[in-house]
XYZ file of N, CA and C in Angstrom:
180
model
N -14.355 63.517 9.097
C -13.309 64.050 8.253
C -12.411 62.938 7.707
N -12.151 61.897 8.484
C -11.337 60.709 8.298
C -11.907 59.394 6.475
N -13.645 60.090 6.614
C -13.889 59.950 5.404
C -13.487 60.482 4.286
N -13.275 61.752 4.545
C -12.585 61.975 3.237
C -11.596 61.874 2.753
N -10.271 61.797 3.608
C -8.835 61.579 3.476
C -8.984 59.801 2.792
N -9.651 59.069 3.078
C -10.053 57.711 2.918
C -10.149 57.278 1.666
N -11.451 58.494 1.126
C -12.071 58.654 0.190
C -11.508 58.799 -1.294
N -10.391 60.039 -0.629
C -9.366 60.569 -1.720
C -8.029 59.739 -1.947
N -7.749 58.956 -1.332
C -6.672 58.169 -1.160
C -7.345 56.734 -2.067
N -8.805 56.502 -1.909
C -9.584 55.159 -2.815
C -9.516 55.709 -4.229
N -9.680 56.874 -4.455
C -9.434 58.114 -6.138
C -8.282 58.092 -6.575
N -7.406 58.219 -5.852
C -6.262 58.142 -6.294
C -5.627 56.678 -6.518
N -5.831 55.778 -5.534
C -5.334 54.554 -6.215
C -6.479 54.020 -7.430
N -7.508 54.306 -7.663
C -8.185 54.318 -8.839
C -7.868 54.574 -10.367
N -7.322 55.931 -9.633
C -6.627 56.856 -10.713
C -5.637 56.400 -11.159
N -4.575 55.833 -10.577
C -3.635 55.177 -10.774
C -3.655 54.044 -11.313
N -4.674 52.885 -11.114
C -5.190 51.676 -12.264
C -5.449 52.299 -13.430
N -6.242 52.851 -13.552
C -6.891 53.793 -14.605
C -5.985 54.153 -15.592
N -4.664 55.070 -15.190
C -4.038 55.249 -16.154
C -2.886 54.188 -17.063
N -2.778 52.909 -16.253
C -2.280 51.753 -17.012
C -2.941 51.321 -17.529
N -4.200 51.084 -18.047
C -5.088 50.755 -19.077
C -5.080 51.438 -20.123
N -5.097 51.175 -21.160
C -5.386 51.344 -22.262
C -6.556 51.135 -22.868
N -7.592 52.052 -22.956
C -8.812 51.972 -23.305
C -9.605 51.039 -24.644
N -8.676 50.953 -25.647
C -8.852 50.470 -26.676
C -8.342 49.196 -26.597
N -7.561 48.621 -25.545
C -7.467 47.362 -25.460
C -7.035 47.185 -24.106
N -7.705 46.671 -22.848
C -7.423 46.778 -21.896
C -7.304 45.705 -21.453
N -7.407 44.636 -22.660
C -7.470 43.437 -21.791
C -5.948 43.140 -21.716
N -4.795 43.961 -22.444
C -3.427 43.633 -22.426
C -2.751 44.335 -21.076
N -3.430 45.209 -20.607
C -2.772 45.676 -18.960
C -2.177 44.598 -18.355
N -1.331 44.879 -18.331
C -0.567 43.845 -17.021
C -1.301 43.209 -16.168
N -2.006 43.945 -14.990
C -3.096 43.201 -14.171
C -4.315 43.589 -14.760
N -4.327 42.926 -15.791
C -6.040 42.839 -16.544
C -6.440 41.622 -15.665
N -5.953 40.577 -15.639
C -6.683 39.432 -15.242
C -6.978 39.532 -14.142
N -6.294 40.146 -13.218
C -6.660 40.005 -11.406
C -7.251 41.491 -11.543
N -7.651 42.273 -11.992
C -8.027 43.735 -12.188
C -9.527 43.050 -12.550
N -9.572 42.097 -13.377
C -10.996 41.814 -14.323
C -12.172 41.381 -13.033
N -11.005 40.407 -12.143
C -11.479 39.191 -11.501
C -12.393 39.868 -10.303
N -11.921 41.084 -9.510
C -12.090 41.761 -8.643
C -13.757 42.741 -9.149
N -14.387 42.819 -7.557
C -15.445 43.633 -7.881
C -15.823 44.758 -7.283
N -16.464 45.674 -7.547
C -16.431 47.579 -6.545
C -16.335 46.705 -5.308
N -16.837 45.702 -4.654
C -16.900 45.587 -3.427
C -15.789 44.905 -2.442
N -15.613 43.943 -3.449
C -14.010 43.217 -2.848
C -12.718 44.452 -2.922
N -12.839 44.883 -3.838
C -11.714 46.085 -4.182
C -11.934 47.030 -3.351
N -12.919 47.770 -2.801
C -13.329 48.409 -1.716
C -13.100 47.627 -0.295
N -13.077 46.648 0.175
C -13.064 46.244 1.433
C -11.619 45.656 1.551
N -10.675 45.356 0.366
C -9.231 45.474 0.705
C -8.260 46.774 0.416
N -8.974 47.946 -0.023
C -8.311 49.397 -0.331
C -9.123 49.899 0.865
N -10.062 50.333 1.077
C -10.928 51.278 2.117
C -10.583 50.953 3.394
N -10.300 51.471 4.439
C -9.822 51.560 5.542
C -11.584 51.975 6.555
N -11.594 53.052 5.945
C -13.452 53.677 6.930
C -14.132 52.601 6.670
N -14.571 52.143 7.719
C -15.832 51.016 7.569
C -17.289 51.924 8.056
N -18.472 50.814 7.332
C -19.764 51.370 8.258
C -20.568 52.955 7.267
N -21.153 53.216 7.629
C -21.964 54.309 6.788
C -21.272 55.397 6.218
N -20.259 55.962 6.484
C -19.523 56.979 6.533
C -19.360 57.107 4.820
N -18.580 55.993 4.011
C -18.508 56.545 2.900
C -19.647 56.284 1.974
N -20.319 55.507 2.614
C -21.670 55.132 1.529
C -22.808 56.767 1.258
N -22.565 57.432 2.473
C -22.703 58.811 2.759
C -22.366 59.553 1.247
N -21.061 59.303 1.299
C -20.018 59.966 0.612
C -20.253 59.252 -0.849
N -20.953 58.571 -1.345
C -21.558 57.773 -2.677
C -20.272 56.565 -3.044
N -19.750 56.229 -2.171
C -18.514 55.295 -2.078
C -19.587 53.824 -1.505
């Protein structure tokens, strides 16, 4: 269960990058550059808390 609270909490701070972008030009976001630099996996292993199979389960 601890996956999903995890899960939804990684969506929501997602969600929350997400909406400071500006689609049509995103390279002007504030953290475009350290946003650019970062990858699903580094960004996942300093936001994600569940380690191990649990969210890969979960398509995370």
């Amino acid at each position: 269960m601890h996956e999903l609270v995890d899960l939804q909490v990684a969506l929501s701070r997602l969600e929350w990058m997400a909406r400071r972008v500006d689609p049509a030009a995103p390279w002007t976001a504030r953290k475009a550059l350290d946003w650019d630099a970062q990858t699903v996996a580094s960004w996942t292993r300093r936001h994600v808390r569940t380690r191990g199979p649990g969210l890969h389960r979960l398509g995370l």
